[in-house]
Amino acid sequence: MSTRRPRPRSRGLIGLVLGLALGTSIGMLLIGPLPVRAQAPSTRDSLRGQGADTIPVYRSDEIAVSVTRSLAPVARLPFAVSVLGRDLLQGPRRALSLDESLRFAPGVFVGNRRNFAVGDRLTVRGVGARAQFGVRGVRVLADGIPLTLPDGQSTLTNLDLASAGRVEVIRGPAAALYGNAAGGVISVETELPGAETRVTPALFGGAYGFVQARLKATGRVGGLGYVASGTYLDTEGFRNHADARVARGNIAVSHAIGEGRLRGILSLYHTPFARSPSSLDEETARTAPRSVRSFIVEQGVGERTTQVQGGLSLDLPLARTNRLRSAGWIAWRDLWNAIPGRIIRLDRLAGGARAAWQGDVALDGGDGSQPALHWLGGVDVELQRDQRVERENLGIPAPEERAIAGDLLLDQREAVLGVGPFVQLELRLGTRWTLSATGRVDTYRFDVEDRFLDDGDDGDARTFTEFSPSVGLTFAATPSLNLFGNVSTAFQTPTTNELSNRPDGRGGFNPDLRPERLRSVEVGLRGSLSRARFGYTIGFFLSRVRDALVPFEGPSEETFFRNAGELERRGVEAGLGWSPLAGLDARLAYTRQRLRFEDFVTPEGDFSGNAEPGVPDQWLTLGLRHTVPFGLTSELDVRWVDAYPVNDANEAVNWSYAVVDLRFAFDRTARGVPVRVFVGVDNLFDERYNASVVPNAFGGRYYEPAPGIELLGGLELPIGGGG
């Protein structure tokens, strides 16, 4: 790796202003006890986690999560779980990327590309590193409705983080719960509506032509609660050829049915066109990070997307200890995507339904008031139909603004059907021990109908069937400390896009590509010291992956996939939360992992023993948040990421970096109208770094540079709802 080049210092005036801002923030963070009392979460909020951070300061048996498919206290869960509350999701931030939301969940790494044409790169314990766009191997839910398609691909465009009230994360294998998800589960839930109507318009502006307008309304009409929001974004982007316009609308409603609840969501995402600057080689990334290759501009690389998704879920008690949980959803996506050499038109229709019955059984022969066995059984059915047409990319001849399509290269209809029955048992052995077991059988059938027969009929069908068991154990050592462990399996199929991209250029599916299978062992502990207002979680994991799916690029810059023989992932995750003073909170998340190919031989060489590219071995995030009585909230985040390899040969690395973000929110009332002003500075010290990479990119173009110093300002007017 070449020596890092020095960069010019920031201008003196800017440096002085920012230095004063940082000094003021740190001074407030170090102020002694202030005459304000920390507000304990309400019973409802603590049980549902609305006020819970990643590391709850309060006892873990007071926080319940639903990401396990049934409401369960965190203290009884045999695997690592992160719960992030509203204060980490909303506030003085763009609310556009899970990078801002998940940075305090250890084991979760999000590369914020600032590229609306491809989205963030998200990995959980290394799973998902193969994704070139979207998310792979991690199940994503929005209000209980899956954003993950049957083939295992997730698109995050419909997530509305500006109205999110909580995020739950399972870190580790989750196929026994959800099927085609080897890395874990991320569940985003909309904030709870208040009793009174509240309308919140907001306007944000920042560096590189960033303008964002939001409008959110919450309230109740009779027994119907609602949260509706709309967002419009216009940005030039940090890099050249990265401009985008995005419109997003979401509505979530809920209605009580006795002791049950019916919920519905509807979301719309539309971007008229989002350009992609692609990746750069190391020399260019260091010296000219905003640049873009002329070939990318000439090919008009970028996409136009429209997606609509809706769903209904029902949680209904049917007997004293039984409950029915069911849901149905449907999604439509229209995509026009110009990539080097090709223009892809995709018309997608997907949907699914799930139903689960749960109950409790008393095994002690008593009156059943203290159930010892909890059971859950159900089935998921998912469907996906893609109409894929690919044509030659003739570039952008003047005076056109977008790439022109040439000869037909591919025309095929792809379909996926997934069926997964599952059973989950939880046996409570006394007051301290809980034994759980989950089993699921998944069958995924992939079909392709070739409609371009000039080069022969490449129609094909492939079926993948897998049994995924999981066994876990928890022990409540004390009321504020519990130990947990599990042995789990998981698998993930190639997506339709990965199967369709064949190195030989033919249609149909790649016959050599197989699903990857994962076996994992995990142990950990979590607890709190209530008097010290200190919470912690520590976990250790070891997993082995067979037939790991690994990306590589050819001279055409298209991404193809192949299977590695065996891959080992091991690591330790730690999270700490501390409230040493009233109004002052500190958080820390640290991950140290080792990802290595045990057996990986390709035509380019033997990479056995090398590190898996695209994911750092260690990173750390430290956050401080301080609130004073006159309405000022200050936040300081420090992120450090170690250097990591970006290709299978480990000959090139993404250099390490440390980034400091500083934000302020000021709440006041002007003439009876509440006003909230946001000011933020991201990358305070103008660090030159790459927030994301493209593993095994052709020509050494691995790097996707991140912005230097960025200013952000905003204004909110929360009207109604008690102000």
XYZ file of C-alpha atoms in Angstrom:
723
model
C 0.000 0.000 0.000
C 1.357 3.398 -0.908
C 2.129 6.060 1.689
C -0.787 8.289 2.529
C -0.468 11.750 1.041
C -0.862 14.860 3.205
C -3.905 17.042 2.597
C -4.255 20.789 2.881
C -5.433 22.059 6.254
C -8.896 23.557 6.558
C -9.200 27.297 6.384
C -8.443 29.099 9.633
C -11.893 30.616 10.100
C -13.669 27.319 9.575
C -11.235 25.578 11.894
C -11.766 28.239 14.572
C -15.565 28.009 14.391
C -15.554 24.242 14.496
C -13.011 24.196 17.291
C -15.226 26.472 19.370
C -18.250 24.272 18.604
C -16.401 21.124 19.620
C -15.021 22.754 22.748
C -18.474 23.980 23.726
C -19.938 20.512 23.191
C -17.235 18.790 25.206
C -17.611 21.391 27.930
C -21.321 20.662 28.194
C -20.636 16.949 28.225
C -18.296 17.416 31.174
C -20.589 19.648 33.222
C -21.480 18.250 36.610
C -24.953 17.137 37.692
C -27.634 19.430 36.358
C -31.026 20.090 37.905
C -32.833 17.713 35.589
C -33.900 14.172 36.333
C -33.478 11.349 33.868
C -36.871 10.040 32.870
C -37.349 6.327 33.375
C -39.195 4.609 30.561
C -42.832 3.882 31.031
C -43.963 0.296 31.471
C -45.244 0.197 27.922
C -42.088 1.755 26.472
C -39.740 -0.509 28.401
C -41.651 -3.631 27.419
C -41.817 -2.621 23.765
C -38.360 -1.019 23.733
C -39.432 2.414 22.460
C -37.100 4.070 24.903
C -34.421 1.399 24.908
C -30.983 1.973 23.472
C -28.673 -0.684 22.117
C -27.393 -1.437 25.623
C -30.306 -0.897 28.001
C -29.375 0.782 31.255
C -32.420 -0.852 32.748
C -32.894 -4.525 33.518
C -33.077 -6.683 30.408
C -36.088 -8.597 31.713
C -38.062 -5.353 31.357
C -37.432 -5.127 27.602
C -39.267 -7.382 25.183
C -38.722 -7.820 21.459
C -40.937 -9.152 18.689
C -38.201 -9.900 16.156
C -38.259 -13.508 17.456
C -41.797 -13.841 15.990
C -43.373 -13.678 19.452
C -43.090 -11.039 22.155
C -40.313 -12.244 24.461
C -38.125 -10.628 27.146
C -34.524 -10.097 26.054
C -33.350 -11.908 29.206
C -34.799 -15.209 27.924
C -33.282 -15.024 24.428
C -30.347 -17.391 23.742
C -28.731 -15.186 21.099
C -27.314 -11.679 20.729
C -29.936 -8.970 20.291
C -29.587 -5.208 19.890
C -32.453 -2.823 20.575
C -32.146 0.765 19.386
C -34.553 3.414 20.575
C -35.986 6.522 19.020
C -33.211 8.810 20.265
C -30.728 6.911 18.061
C -32.989 6.928 14.997
C -34.436 10.425 14.850
C -33.027 13.822 15.712
C -30.245 15.895 14.103
C -29.472 13.486 11.265
C -30.448 12.808 7.673
C -32.336 9.575 8.532
C -31.458 8.194 5.102
C -29.054 5.379 5.924
C -28.941 2.536 8.432
C -25.334 3.619 8.971
C -26.635 6.330 11.304
C -29.046 3.940 13.050
C -26.958 0.784 13.512
C -23.510 2.113 14.357
C -24.054 1.203 18.032
C -25.016 -2.401 17.259
C -21.775 -4.408 17.584
C -21.153 -6.918 14.831
C -23.131 -4.842 12.314
C -21.121 -2.884 9.749
C -22.802 -0.514 7.297
C -20.927 1.085 4.428
C -22.788 4.297 3.571
C -22.095 4.731 -0.129
C -24.119 7.962 -0.506
C -25.190 6.310 -3.749
C -28.954 5.989 -4.268
C -28.441 3.784 -7.320
C -26.935 0.890 -5.337
C -27.704 1.534 -1.640
C -25.698 0.741 1.482
C -23.462 -2.300 2.015
C -24.638 -4.003 5.208
C -22.980 -6.972 6.893
C -23.697 -8.843 10.128
C -20.729 -10.868 11.353
C -19.387 -10.866 7.806
C -22.587 -12.107 6.176
C -23.657 -9.799 3.361
C -20.147 -8.847 2.237
C -20.842 -10.271 -1.214
C -23.594 -7.725 -1.996
C -22.845 -5.331 -4.827
C -26.181 -3.571 -4.301
C -28.950 -3.998 -1.746
C -28.553 -6.392 1.189
C -27.862 -10.133 1.051
C -28.218 -12.815 3.721
C -29.893 -10.573 6.310
C -33.655 -10.562 6.781
C -35.161 -7.040 6.912
C -38.664 -6.331 8.253
C -40.724 -3.147 8.427
C -43.563 -3.312 10.959
C -43.517 -7.090 10.656
C -43.724 -7.041 6.835
C -40.649 -8.425 5.031
C -38.579 -6.178 2.784
C -36.556 -9.280 1.895
C -37.584 -11.123 -1.248
C -37.941 -14.913 -1.387
C -34.525 -15.213 -3.067
C -32.819 -13.502 -0.088
C -32.316 -10.035 -1.589
C -33.399 -6.977 0.428
C -33.916 -3.440 -0.807
C -34.006 -0.719 1.833
C -35.509 2.038 -0.304
C -38.922 1.803 1.371
C -37.592 2.171 4.916
C -38.777 5.376 6.565
C -36.188 5.996 9.270
C -37.515 9.510 9.984
C -40.596 7.991 11.639
C -38.951 4.881 13.095
C -39.516 4.325 16.808
C -37.254 1.325 17.342
C -34.987 -1.150 15.580
C -34.388 -4.724 16.752
C -31.420 -6.716 15.470
C -30.669 -10.424 15.802
C -26.935 -10.821 15.296
C -26.207 -14.281 14.009
C -27.918 -17.141 12.148
C -31.668 -16.759 11.902
C -32.698 -19.291 9.246
C -34.558 -21.313 11.889
C -36.776 -18.274 12.402
C -37.039 -16.778 8.937
C -35.561 -19.121 6.336
C -33.281 -17.608 3.720
C -31.298 -15.427 6.167
C -27.877 -16.554 7.309
C -26.635 -13.386 8.929
C -29.464 -12.204 11.123
C -32.621 -10.116 11.194
C -33.218 -6.364 11.262
C -36.716 -5.283 12.257
C -37.740 -1.618 11.978
C -40.923 -0.493 13.715
C -42.741 2.784 13.232
C -43.033 5.047 16.258
C -46.176 4.767 18.378
C -48.771 7.452 17.606
C -49.768 9.784 20.401
C -53.289 10.384 21.615
C -53.431 13.822 19.961
C -52.847 14.857 16.376
C -49.346 16.105 15.711
C -48.006 17.495 12.423
C -44.268 18.022 11.957
C -42.932 19.766 8.869
C -39.146 19.816 8.565
C -36.539 21.190 6.187
C -32.861 20.201 6.005
C -29.994 21.549 3.964
C -26.325 20.687 3.756
C -23.164 20.308 1.758
C -23.070 19.185 -1.877
C -26.503 20.561 -2.714
C -28.326 18.467 -0.122
C -31.952 19.567 0.380
C -34.543 17.455 2.149
C -38.152 18.314 3.005
C -40.215 16.144 5.345
C -43.789 16.160 6.555
C -44.987 13.791 9.270
C -48.421 13.468 10.871
C -49.371 11.217 13.787
C -52.504 10.800 15.836
C -55.670 8.811 16.321
C -59.094 8.808 14.735
C -61.402 6.882 17.008
C -59.648 3.565 17.643
C -57.343 3.945 14.624
C -53.792 5.142 15.224
C -51.732 6.415 12.317
C -48.268 7.671 11.408
C -47.951 9.161 7.923
C -44.850 10.732 6.432
C -43.545 12.067 3.154
C -40.006 12.973 2.142
C -38.505 14.687 -0.887
C -34.743 14.746 -1.389
C -32.563 16.499 -3.937
C -28.784 16.200 -3.828
C -25.804 16.722 -6.115
C -23.822 14.130 -4.176
C -20.288 14.310 -2.874
C -18.842 12.687 -5.978
C -19.371 13.761 -9.554
C -22.128 11.898 -11.379
C -23.847 11.044 -8.063
C -26.861 13.370 -8.153
C -30.275 12.024 -7.218
C -33.860 13.040 -6.586
C -35.932 10.829 -4.311
C -39.578 10.908 -3.213
C -40.805 8.620 -0.464
C -44.166 8.210 1.258
C -45.164 5.902 4.101
C -48.230 5.325 6.206
C -48.614 2.914 9.121
C -51.958 2.360 10.832
C -53.041 0.199 13.748
C -56.419 -0.685 15.229
C -57.158 -2.534 18.448
C -59.405 -5.591 18.180
C -60.190 -6.471 21.775
C -56.813 -7.480 23.184
C -55.459 -8.001 19.669
C -54.290 -5.592 17.005
C -54.584 -5.156 13.242
C -51.747 -3.228 11.583
C -51.235 -2.058 8.038
C -48.421 -0.359 6.127
C -48.189 1.197 2.680
C -45.004 2.649 1.240
C -44.021 4.323 -2.016
C -40.522 5.017 -3.299
C -39.682 6.805 -6.531
C -36.462 8.172 -7.928
C -36.692 9.666 -11.437
C -32.990 8.980 -11.879
C -30.088 8.382 -9.519
C -26.639 8.436 -11.100
C -23.850 6.157 -9.900
C -20.191 7.258 -9.874
C -18.965 3.665 -9.544
C -15.684 2.878 -7.761
C -12.095 4.131 -8.097
C -8.575 2.764 -7.882
C -6.475 3.605 -4.820
C -4.420 6.402 -6.395
C -7.522 8.222 -7.612
C -9.431 7.609 -4.387
C -6.628 9.277 -2.434
C -5.913 12.220 -4.727
C -9.221 12.905 -6.510
C -12.010 11.263 -4.471
C -14.817 13.262 -6.121
C -13.869 12.171 -9.619
C -15.611 9.666 -11.870
C -14.260 7.766 -14.840
C -15.303 9.162 -18.224
C -16.496 5.684 -19.287
C -19.058 5.667 -16.452
C -20.381 9.064 -17.548
C -20.492 8.034 -21.221
C -22.442 4.899 -20.306
C -24.909 6.914 -18.201
C -24.587 4.537 -15.258
C -27.513 4.886 -12.873
C -31.108 3.816 -12.365
C -34.729 4.884 -12.357
C -36.850 3.104 -9.746
C -40.438 2.969 -8.566
C -41.526 0.617 -5.793
C -44.836 0.217 -3.996
C -45.334 -2.165 -1.090
C -48.198 -2.829 1.276
C -49.058 -5.322 3.952
C -51.426 -6.261 6.766
C -50.619 -8.084 9.989
C -52.952 -9.448 12.641
C -52.153 -10.312 16.255
C -55.214 -11.912 17.807
C -55.713 -13.829 21.084
C -58.001 -16.820 20.497
C -57.947 -18.440 23.926
C -56.600 -17.752 27.396
C -53.041 -18.750 26.453
C -53.203 -19.065 22.637
C -52.530 -16.422 20.024
C -52.692 -16.163 16.240
C -50.154 -14.017 14.389
C -50.561 -13.677 10.645
C -49.544 -11.312 7.863
C -49.798 -10.826 4.129
C -47.868 -8.492 1.827
C -47.393 -7.549 -1.803
C -44.736 -5.466 -3.574
C -44.224 -4.148 -7.096
C -40.946 -2.748 -8.406
C -40.105 -1.194 -11.763
C -36.396 -0.744 -12.456
C -34.466 0.736 -15.367
C -30.753 0.303 -14.693
C -27.863 1.340 -16.917
C -24.619 -0.449 -16.089
C -21.395 -0.684 -18.115
C -22.214 -2.582 -21.280
C -25.871 -3.259 -20.511
C -29.226 -1.692 -19.785
C -31.444 -3.795 -17.532
C -35.204 -3.444 -17.359
C -36.806 -5.325 -14.474
C -40.503 -5.635 -13.719
C -40.944 -7.359 -10.352
C -44.010 -8.572 -8.501
C -43.609 -10.270 -5.133
C -45.778 -11.212 -2.208
C -46.288 -13.632 0.586
C -48.236 -14.725 3.627
C -47.341 -16.146 6.994
C -49.337 -17.557 9.861
C -48.200 -18.700 13.296
C -50.083 -20.114 16.264
C -48.554 -19.840 19.697
C -49.501 -20.856 23.191
C -48.390 -21.861 26.664
C -48.718 -25.176 28.473
C -48.363 -25.742 32.223
C -46.262 -28.814 32.949
C -46.344 -28.718 36.748
C -49.893 -30.018 37.060
C -51.010 -26.765 38.639
C -53.612 -24.250 37.542
C -51.570 -23.106 34.562
C -50.966 -19.609 35.899
C -47.198 -20.156 35.597
C -46.701 -21.795 32.177
C -43.476 -23.738 31.743
C -43.652 -24.467 28.011
C -44.135 -21.903 25.262
C -44.725 -23.234 21.735
C -44.989 -21.617 18.325
C -45.747 -23.242 14.993
C -46.466 -21.840 11.577
C -45.609 -21.552 7.913
C -44.297 -18.903 5.491
C -45.207 -18.852 1.806
C -43.444 -16.421 -0.549
C -43.669 -15.725 -4.273
C -41.517 -13.654 -6.609
C -41.840 -13.049 -10.342
C -39.273 -11.036 -12.313
C -39.454 -10.093 -15.962
C -35.832 -9.319 -16.902
C -34.824 -7.742 -20.214
C -31.224 -6.749 -20.945
C -30.019 -4.765 -23.950
C -26.698 -3.438 -25.106
C -25.751 -0.061 -23.600
C -24.908 2.280 -26.502
C -24.015 5.143 -24.178
C -25.345 8.710 -24.232
C -25.146 10.223 -27.709
C -25.834 13.964 -27.781
C -28.311 15.487 -27.190
C -29.720 12.595 -25.141
C -29.446 12.667 -21.335
C -29.726 8.933 -20.716
C -28.168 5.837 -22.204
C -29.644 4.407 -25.371
C -30.554 0.721 -25.535
C -29.203 -1.383 -28.379
C -29.514 -5.030 -29.372
C -31.380 -7.473 -27.168
C -29.055 -9.594 -25.038
C -31.419 -11.306 -22.600
C -35.160 -11.732 -22.192
C -36.337 -14.120 -19.506
C -39.005 -14.583 -16.871
C -37.741 -15.642 -13.437
C -39.905 -17.002 -10.646
C -39.211 -18.038 -7.058
C -41.505 -19.962 -4.726
C -40.541 -20.443 -1.096
C -42.366 -22.534 1.504
C -41.113 -22.856 5.078
C -42.965 -24.580 7.944
C -41.375 -24.064 11.374
C -41.744 -25.010 15.033
C -40.311 -23.239 18.077
C -40.316 -24.522 21.667
C -39.242 -22.742 24.836
C -39.011 -24.739 28.059
C -38.593 -22.824 31.321
C -36.771 -24.986 33.829
C -37.486 -23.316 37.150
C -36.887 -19.610 37.539
C -33.372 -19.436 36.078
C -32.990 -21.812 33.143
C -34.670 -21.527 29.744
C -34.096 -24.086 27.003
C -35.241 -23.285 23.483
C -35.278 -25.227 20.218
C -36.341 -24.186 16.743
C -36.595 -26.172 13.537
C -37.559 -25.120 10.036
C -37.659 -26.833 6.640
C -37.361 -24.512 3.646
C -37.907 -25.329 0.003
C -37.102 -22.722 -2.642
C -37.812 -23.371 -6.296
C -36.210 -21.112 -8.913
C -37.634 -21.208 -12.458
C -36.469 -19.341 -15.540
C -38.327 -19.173 -18.845
C -36.060 -18.123 -21.716
C -37.830 -15.766 -24.140
C -34.754 -14.920 -26.192
C -34.169 -18.074 -28.207
C -31.672 -16.814 -30.801
C -28.841 -18.502 -28.872
C -30.874 -21.551 -27.820
C -33.314 -22.255 -25.018
C -31.694 -21.640 -21.602
C -34.835 -22.320 -19.606
C -34.054 -24.006 -16.325
C -35.376 -24.865 -12.864
C -33.505 -25.392 -9.624
C -34.828 -26.463 -6.229
C -33.054 -25.986 -2.904
C -34.281 -27.667 0.285
C -32.711 -27.241 3.707
C -33.503 -28.126 7.320
C -32.330 -25.436 9.765
C -32.322 -26.371 13.463
C -31.273 -24.180 16.381
C -30.863 -24.972 20.097
C -30.258 -22.359 22.772
C -29.934 -22.022 26.556
C -30.129 -19.048 28.926
C -29.307 -18.857 32.627
C -30.390 -16.015 34.898
C -27.422 -15.866 37.276
C -28.891 -12.841 39.074
C -31.880 -10.575 38.395
C -29.533 -8.263 36.471
C -27.203 -10.775 34.794
C -27.974 -13.573 32.368
C -25.781 -15.901 30.335
C -26.804 -17.287 26.957
C -25.596 -19.611 24.231
C -26.817 -21.322 21.103
C -25.873 -23.732 18.347
C -27.510 -22.745 15.062
C -27.511 -23.423 11.370
C -28.509 -21.258 8.448
C -28.372 -21.131 4.695
C -28.826 -18.628 1.918
C -29.552 -19.258 -1.725
C -28.072 -17.247 -4.569
C -30.440 -14.462 -5.594
C -32.057 -14.458 -9.032
C -29.641 -11.714 -10.095
C -26.632 -13.759 -8.934
C -27.903 -16.867 -10.695
C -28.661 -14.954 -13.903
C -25.251 -13.266 -14.196
C -23.337 -16.065 -15.912
C -19.642 -15.623 -16.763
C -20.258 -17.387 -20.104
C -22.785 -14.704 -21.092
C -25.664 -17.126 -21.659
C -29.189 -16.819 -20.320
C -30.818 -19.015 -17.716
C -29.211 -19.782 -14.355
C -25.590 -20.453 -13.514
C -25.515 -24.256 -13.074
C -22.339 -24.158 -10.977
C -23.653 -21.820 -8.245
C -24.806 -23.445 -4.997
C -26.370 -22.106 -1.763
C -24.010 -21.387 1.105
C -24.543 -23.156 4.436
C -23.494 -21.915 7.847
C -22.993 -23.587 11.242
C -22.542 -21.370 14.285
C -21.784 -21.556 18.013
C -22.341 -18.505 20.214
C -22.002 -17.713 23.933
C -22.430 -14.428 25.750
C -23.617 -12.481 28.731
C -25.614 -9.332 29.273
C -26.439 -7.425 32.385
C -26.698 -4.112 34.162
C -25.661 -2.312 37.306
C -28.793 -0.363 38.120
C -27.298 1.881 40.789
C -24.463 2.875 38.459
C -26.873 3.121 35.497
C -24.521 0.906 33.515
C -25.447 -1.824 31.024
C -23.307 -4.198 29.024
C -23.346 -7.127 26.622
C -20.461 -9.333 25.497
C -20.676 -12.152 22.991
C -18.368 -14.653 21.305
C -19.175 -16.477 18.078
C -17.616 -19.078 15.819
C -19.131 -20.029 12.485
C -18.085 -22.127 9.527
C -19.475 -21.503 6.067
C -19.512 -24.101 3.348
C -19.804 -23.014 -0.312
C -19.599 -19.314 0.602
C -20.839 -17.079 -2.221
C -17.990 -14.798 -3.343
C -18.248 -11.983 -5.946
C -15.754 -11.184 -8.701
C -15.729 -8.846 -11.686
C -14.799 -9.477 -15.287
C -13.404 -7.021 -17.872
C -16.985 -5.908 -18.648
C -17.283 -4.747 -14.994
C -20.273 -7.034 -14.477
C -20.315 -8.863 -11.159
C -20.378 -12.665 -11.142
C -20.368 -15.159 -8.272
C -18.707 -18.429 -7.347
C -18.541 -20.684 -4.306
C -15.597 -20.904 -1.933
C -14.896 -24.293 -0.372
C -14.940 -23.324 3.314
C -14.823 -20.120 5.330
C -14.361 -19.585 9.068
C -15.665 -16.552 10.925
C -15.004 -15.951 14.610
C -15.173 -12.890 16.795
C -16.089 -11.026 19.941
C -18.662 -8.245 20.263
C -19.039 -5.831 23.145
C -21.493 -3.061 23.859
C -21.602 -0.713 26.832
C -24.111 1.895 27.941
C -23.606 4.284 30.847
C -25.507 7.240 32.282
C -23.080 8.637 34.854
C -25.022 11.891 35.295
C -28.575 13.019 34.780
C -28.861 14.074 31.155
C -25.573 12.465 30.099
C -25.399 9.151 28.234
C -22.359 7.324 26.872
C -22.358 4.348 24.496
C -19.646 2.147 23.120
C -19.750 -0.667 20.562
C -16.669 -2.714 19.683
C -16.259 -5.627 17.276
C -13.199 -7.820 16.763
C -13.538 -10.641 14.273
C -11.425 -12.939 12.147
C -12.778 -13.954 8.744
C -10.594 -16.444 6.867
C -10.905 -18.738 3.858
C -10.061 -22.263 4.948
C -10.406 -23.712 1.451
C -10.696 -21.474 -1.627
C -9.058 -22.339 -4.942
C -9.940 -20.397 -8.112
C -8.492 -20.182 -11.641
C -6.614 -17.081 -10.439
C -4.895 -18.873 -7.557
C -5.151 -20.605 -4.179
C -6.517 -18.137 -1.621
C -6.814 -20.591 1.266
C -5.706 -18.915 4.499
C -6.474 -15.404 3.249
C -8.909 -12.998 4.885
C -12.389 -12.592 3.464
C -12.406 -9.244 1.623
C -14.788 -6.362 2.147
C -15.269 -6.478 5.934
C -12.956 -5.004 8.612
C -11.544 -7.242 11.321
C -12.290 -4.635 13.972
C -14.084 -1.356 14.479
C -15.228 0.786 17.395
C -17.902 3.443 17.899
C -18.081 5.797 20.881
C -21.016 8.125 21.449
C -21.813 10.842 23.978
C -25.191 12.530 24.336
C -25.924 15.397 26.678
C -29.194 17.236 27.366
C -29.555 20.425 29.418
C -32.784 21.876 30.903
C -33.030 24.819 28.496
C -33.555 22.458 25.541
C -30.092 21.917 24.064
C -29.035 18.378 23.127
C -25.451 17.696 22.026
C -24.215 14.495 20.394
C -20.652 13.435 19.670
C -19.880 10.216 17.755
C -16.389 8.858 17.144
C -15.965 5.945 14.716
C -12.736 4.036 14.094
C -12.403 1.313 11.468
C -9.294 -0.807 11.003
C -7.719 -1.468 7.613
C -9.073 -4.487 5.740
C -8.422 -6.337 2.463
C -10.548 -5.687 -0.597
C -9.639 -8.652 -2.813
C -9.248 -12.399 -2.388
C -5.469 -12.201 -2.817
C -5.297 -9.666 0.073
C -2.874 -7.613 -2.027
C -4.924 -4.420 -1.678
C -6.499 -2.957 1.448
C -8.853 -0.190 2.430
C -6.868 1.986 4.803
C -8.015 2.572 8.389
C -9.849 5.742 9.357
C -11.322 7.640 12.303
C -14.310 9.946 11.847
C -15.846 12.398 14.322
C -19.447 13.625 13.973
C -20.870 16.461 16.057
C -24.539 17.438 16.265
C -26.748 19.873 18.179
C -30.525 20.092 18.571
C -32.144 23.109 20.219
C -35.814 23.079 21.302
C -37.573 26.347 22.021
C -41.072 27.809 21.879
C -41.600 30.972 19.850
C -44.963 32.688 20.327
C -46.538 29.432 21.413
C -45.118 27.441 18.506
C -42.482 24.783 19.316
C -39.350 25.037 17.178
C -36.506 22.530 16.888
C -33.274 23.630 15.218
C -30.622 21.103 14.109
C -26.977 21.772 13.344
C -24.493 19.039 12.511
C -20.935 18.592 11.331
C -20.034 15.176 9.934
C -16.388 14.198 9.556
C -15.348 17.128 11.710
C -11.611 16.766 11.047
C -11.952 16.217 7.285
C -10.669 12.631 7.274
C -9.957 11.180 3.829
C -11.477 7.680 3.803
C -13.588 5.170 1.893
C -16.857 4.331 3.612
C -17.455 1.356 1.310
C -15.628 -0.891 -1.126
C -16.372 -3.207 -4.053
C -14.612 -6.514 -3.274
C -12.680 -8.088 -6.160
C -13.474 -5.218 -8.536
C -11.784 -5.418 -11.941
C -8.799 -3.144 -12.557
C -8.161 -2.473 -8.873
C -11.203 -0.175 -8.679
C -12.221 -1.221 -5.165
C -12.805 2.102 -3.427
C -15.896 4.276 -2.902
C -14.718 7.522 -1.262
C -16.736 9.243 1.453
C -17.183 13.008 1.829
C -14.816 15.180 3.806
C -16.232 17.677 6.258
C -20.002 18.113 5.837
C -22.304 20.697 7.357
C -25.983 19.961 7.976
C -28.700 22.253 9.236
C -32.406 21.786 9.741
C -35.624 23.102 11.204
C -38.638 21.226 12.593
C -41.982 22.608 13.721
C -43.750 19.927 15.798
C -47.290 21.312 15.940
C -49.929 19.777 18.205
C -49.724 16.685 20.374
C -48.840 18.717 23.409
C -45.927 20.359 21.577
